[in-house]
mmCIF file of C-alpha atoms in Angstrom:
data_model
loop_
_atom_site.group_PDB
_atom_site.id
_atom_site.type_symbol
_atom_site.label_atom_id
_atom_site.label_comp_id
_atom_site.label_asym_id
_atom_site.label_seq_id
_atom_site.Cartn_x
_atom_site.Cartn_y
_atom_site.Cartn_z
ATOM 1 C CA MET G 4 -0.347 0.062 0.298
ATOM 2 C CA LYS G 5 1.278 3.415 -1.035
ATOM 3 C CA LEU G 6 0.709 5.835 1.680
ATOM 4 C CA ASN G 7 0.833 9.575 1.262
ATOM 5 C CA LEU G 8 1.890 10.643 5.080
ATOM 6 C CA GLN G 9 0.769 13.874 6.259
ATOM 7 C CA PRO G 10 -0.268 15.356 9.793
ATOM 8 C CA VAL G 11 -3.940 14.137 10.256
ATOM 9 C CA ASP G 12 -6.021 15.620 12.901
ATOM 10 C CA LEU G 13 -7.286 12.358 14.898
ATOM 11 C CA HIS G 14 -9.958 14.145 16.708
ATOM 12 C CA ALA G 15 -11.275 15.624 13.698
ATOM 13 C CA LEU G 16 -11.045 12.064 11.706
ATOM 14 C CA ALA G 17 -12.818 10.499 14.935
ATOM 15 C CA GLU G 18 -15.311 13.364 14.572
ATOM 16 C CA LYS G 19 -16.389 12.540 10.629
ATOM 17 C CA VAL G 20 -16.262 9.094 11.291
ATOM 18 C CA LEU G 21 -19.274 9.530 13.621
ATOM 19 C CA ALA G 22 -21.296 12.113 12.013
ATOM 20 C CA ASP G 23 -20.854 9.552 9.103
ATOM 21 C CA LEU G 24 -22.156 7.158 11.283
ATOM 22 C CA HIS G 25 -24.836 8.762 13.176
ATOM 23 C CA SER G 26 -28.134 7.481 11.724
ATOM 24 C CA ARG G 27 -27.359 4.444 11.709
ATOM 25 C CA ALA G 28 -26.138 4.525 15.621
ATOM 26 C CA GLU G 29 -29.455 6.490 15.842
ATOM 27 C CA GLY G 30 -31.404 3.000 14.504
ATOM 28 C CA LYS G 31 -30.121 1.104 17.743
ATOM 29 C CA LYS G 32 -30.175 4.221 19.949
ATOM 30 C CA VAL G 33 -26.522 4.204 20.539
ATOM 31 C CA SER G 34 -24.689 7.139 21.895
ATOM 32 C CA LEU G 35 -21.531 8.082 20.280
ATOM 33 C CA LEU G 36 -18.533 9.562 22.262
ATOM 34 C CA ASN G 37 -15.444 11.147 20.575
ATOM 35 C CA GLU G 38 -12.862 11.471 23.387
ATOM 36 C CA VAL G 39 -9.753 11.175 21.288
ATOM 37 C CA PRO G 40 -7.535 14.330 22.381
ATOM 38 C CA VAL G 41 -6.445 16.955 20.012
ATOM 39 C CA PHE G 42 -3.076 15.223 18.453
ATOM 40 C CA SER G 43 -2.047 14.821 15.058
ATOM 41 C CA ALA G 44 -0.661 11.426 13.417
ATOM 42 C CA ASN G 45 1.891 10.730 10.574
ATOM 43 C CA ALA G 46 -0.716 8.639 8.587
ATOM 44 C CA ASP G 47 -2.596 8.681 5.228
ATOM 45 C CA ALA G 48 -6.093 10.365 5.797
ATOM 46 C CA LYS G 49 -7.525 8.394 2.523
ATOM 47 C CA PRO G 50 -7.213 4.902 4.207
ATOM 48 C CA ALA G 51 -7.390 6.167 7.791
ATOM 49 C CA ARG G 52 -10.640 7.337 7.913
ATOM 50 C CA PRO G 53 -12.247 3.647 6.570
ATOM 51 C CA GLY G 54 -10.191 2.173 8.638
ATOM 52 C CA VAL G 55 -11.777 3.971 12.215
ATOM 53 C CA ARG G 56 -14.975 3.508 10.458
ATOM 54 C CA ASP G 57 -15.103 0.366 10.040
ATOM 55 C CA LEU G 58 -14.506 -0.110 13.971
ATOM 56 C CA VAL G 59 -16.999 2.228 15.356
ATOM 57 C CA ASP G 60 -19.540 0.835 12.460
ATOM 58 C CA ASN G 61 -18.481 -3.196 13.766
ATOM 59 C CA ALA G 62 -19.150 -1.480 17.212
ATOM 60 C CA ILE G 63 -22.473 -0.001 16.573
ATOM 61 C CA LYS G 64 -23.474 -3.234 14.478
ATOM 62 C CA TYR G 65 -22.428 -5.767 17.517
ATOM 63 C CA GLY G 66 -22.623 -3.611 20.720
ATOM 64 C CA ARG G 67 -26.117 -3.366 22.768
ATOM 65 C CA ALA G 68 -29.413 -1.469 21.553
ATOM 66 C CA GLU G 69 -29.151 1.606 23.318
ATOM 67 C CA GLY G 70 -25.666 1.198 24.574
ATOM 68 C CA ARG G 71 -22.738 3.392 23.886
ATOM 69 C CA VAL G 72 -19.465 3.784 21.422
ATOM 70 C CA ILE G 73 -16.563 5.336 22.505
ATOM 71 C CA VAL G 74 -13.658 6.226 20.343
ATOM 72 C CA GLY G 75 -10.694 7.611 22.419
ATOM 73 C CA GLY G 76 -6.991 8.058 22.771
ATOM 74 C CA LYS G 77 -3.600 8.434 24.415
ATOM 75 C CA LYS G 78 0.159 9.451 23.571
ATOM 76 C CA LEU G 79 2.072 6.408 24.705
ATOM 77 C CA ALA G 80 5.735 6.686 26.644
ATOM 78 C CA ASP G 81 7.577 5.595 23.279
ATOM 79 C CA GLY G 82 5.857 8.888 21.665
ATOM 80 C CA ARG G 83 3.476 6.344 18.990
ATOM 81 C CA LEU G 84 -0.638 7.433 19.279
ATOM 82 C CA GLU G 85 -3.427 5.150 20.599
ATOM 83 C CA ILE G 86 -6.711 5.149 19.318
ATOM 84 C CA PHE G 87 -8.989 2.882 20.327
ATOM 85 C CA VAL G 88 -13.064 2.106 19.764
ATOM 86 C CA ARG G 89 -14.874 0.283 22.384
ATOM 87 C CA ASP G 90 -18.245 -0.698 22.956
ATOM 88 C CA ASP G 91 -20.650 -2.559 25.720
ATOM 89 C CA GLY G 92 -21.988 -5.717 23.912
ATOM 90 C CA PRO G 93 -21.678 -9.149 24.438
ATOM 91 C CA GLY G 94 -17.964 -8.820 23.816
ATOM 92 C CA ILE G 95 -15.522 -11.423 22.216
ATOM 93 C CA PRO G 96 -15.060 -15.199 23.747
ATOM 94 C CA PRO G 97 -11.282 -15.469 24.869
ATOM 95 C CA GLU G 98 -11.210 -18.219 22.258
ATOM 96 C CA ALA G 99 -11.832 -15.655 19.720
ATOM 97 C CA LEU G 100 -9.099 -13.443 20.602
ATOM 98 C CA ASP G 101 -6.115 -14.304 18.583
ATOM 99 C CA ARG G 102 -8.409 -14.743 15.177
ATOM 100 C CA VAL G 103 -10.495 -11.760 14.597
ATOM 101 C CA PHE G 104 -8.292 -10.003 12.461
ATOM 102 C CA GLU G 105 -7.855 -12.960 10.354
ATOM 103 C CA ARG G 106 -9.560 -12.667 6.430
ATOM 104 C CA PHE G 107 -12.977 -14.070 6.636
ATOM 105 C CA TYR G 108 -13.367 -15.177 10.471
ATOM 106 C CA ARG G 109 -16.491 -14.775 12.215
ATOM 107 C CA VAL G 110 -16.826 -14.918 15.823
ATOM 108 C CA ASP G 111 -20.388 -15.863 15.046
ATOM 109 C CA LYS G 112 -21.233 -17.113 11.918
ATOM 110 C CA ALA G 113 -25.062 -17.013 12.135
ATOM 111 C CA ARG G 114 -25.452 -13.832 13.511
ATOM 112 C CA SER G 115 -23.077 -12.294 11.475
ATOM 113 C CA ARG G 116 -24.908 -13.718 8.349
ATOM 114 C CA ASP G 117 -28.266 -11.872 9.526
ATOM 115 C CA GLN G 118 -25.819 -8.397 10.233
ATOM 116 C CA GLY G 119 -24.228 -8.572 6.519
ATOM 117 C CA GLY G 120 -20.425 -8.211 5.816
ATOM 118 C CA THR G 121 -18.052 -10.171 4.119
ATOM 119 C CA GLY G 122 -15.690 -10.955 7.670
ATOM 120 C CA LEU G 123 -12.816 -8.507 5.886
ATOM 121 C CA GLY G 124 -13.178 -5.851 7.822
ATOM 122 C CA LEU G 125 -10.798 -6.320 10.773
ATOM 123 C CA SER G 126 -8.697 -7.741 8.518
ATOM 124 C CA ILE G 127 -8.158 -4.516 6.401
ATOM 125 C CA VAL G 128 -8.139 -2.253 9.496
ATOM 126 C CA LYS G 129 -5.172 -4.921 10.543
ATOM 127 C CA HIS G 130 -3.104 -4.113 7.305
ATOM 128 C CA ILE G 131 -4.018 -0.281 7.308
ATOM 129 C CA VAL G 132 -2.608 -0.090 10.229
ATOM 130 C CA GLN G 133 0.345 -2.101 9.821
ATOM 131 C CA ALA G 134 1.541 -0.041 6.437
ATOM 132 C CA HIS G 135 1.217 2.887 8.891
ATOM 133 C CA GLY G 136 4.063 1.256 10.894
ATOM 134 C CA GLY G 137 1.287 0.417 13.887
ATOM 135 C CA GLU G 138 0.010 -1.933 15.818
ATOM 136 C CA VAL G 139 -3.890 -3.704 16.155
ATOM 137 C CA ARG G 140 -5.087 -5.481 19.102
ATOM 138 C CA VAL G 141 -8.384 -6.395 21.003
ATOM 139 C CA GLU G 142 -9.174 -6.788 24.282
ATOM 140 C CA SER G 143 -12.910 -8.076 25.754
ATOM 141 C CA GLU G 144 -14.546 -9.952 28.195
ATOM 142 C CA PRO G 145 -17.720 -11.763 27.915
ATOM 143 C CA GLY G 146 -20.675 -9.658 28.798
ATOM 144 C CA LYS G 147 -18.277 -6.518 29.138
ATOM 145 C CA GLY G 148 -17.778 -5.519 25.526
ATOM 146 C CA ALA G 149 -14.824 -5.286 23.540
ATOM 147 C CA THR G 150 -12.033 -2.581 22.864
ATOM 148 C CA PHE G 151 -10.290 -2.464 19.727
ATOM 149 C CA PHE G 152 -6.594 -0.551 19.727
ATOM 150 C CA PHE G 153 -4.625 0.598 16.912
ATOM 151 C CA THR G 154 -1.226 2.818 17.057
ATOM 152 C CA LEU G 155 -0.115 5.284 15.121
ATOM 153 C CA PRO G 156 3.073 7.489 14.476
ATOM 154 C CA ALA G 157 3.234 10.733 15.859
ATOM 155 C CA VAL G 158 3.798 13.690 14.125
#
């Protein structure tokens, strides 16, 4: 992937993604919160925005109705920026955590079929982040939601 790296305001990027997905969230009565600090990453906004959008869309889709989705972030001690997308849905079983970024992998195949999608979204997010030199990970506890994290280089 060829990237056009430049300073990207991550708070503004998150705001645009949340605005894009506002009506989808409204349909499930999900609150969307932007808690990303005002800081900039050395990134290409063209692939970064759809990557964040996929994470937020999944959080709305698989989170609980009348729940909330939070996009936040912080600067790590090593200077990288870490962004997260958190939902308060059913969570991901421990045995699936290592596989969620695999192409075509679905945690709940029956439910995923009902809600659409190809099983490629998280794999694409992983490749976008890795192309930027970052890392992705997920933390989840069944019944307590899931939080997806990714890192990007700071400006």
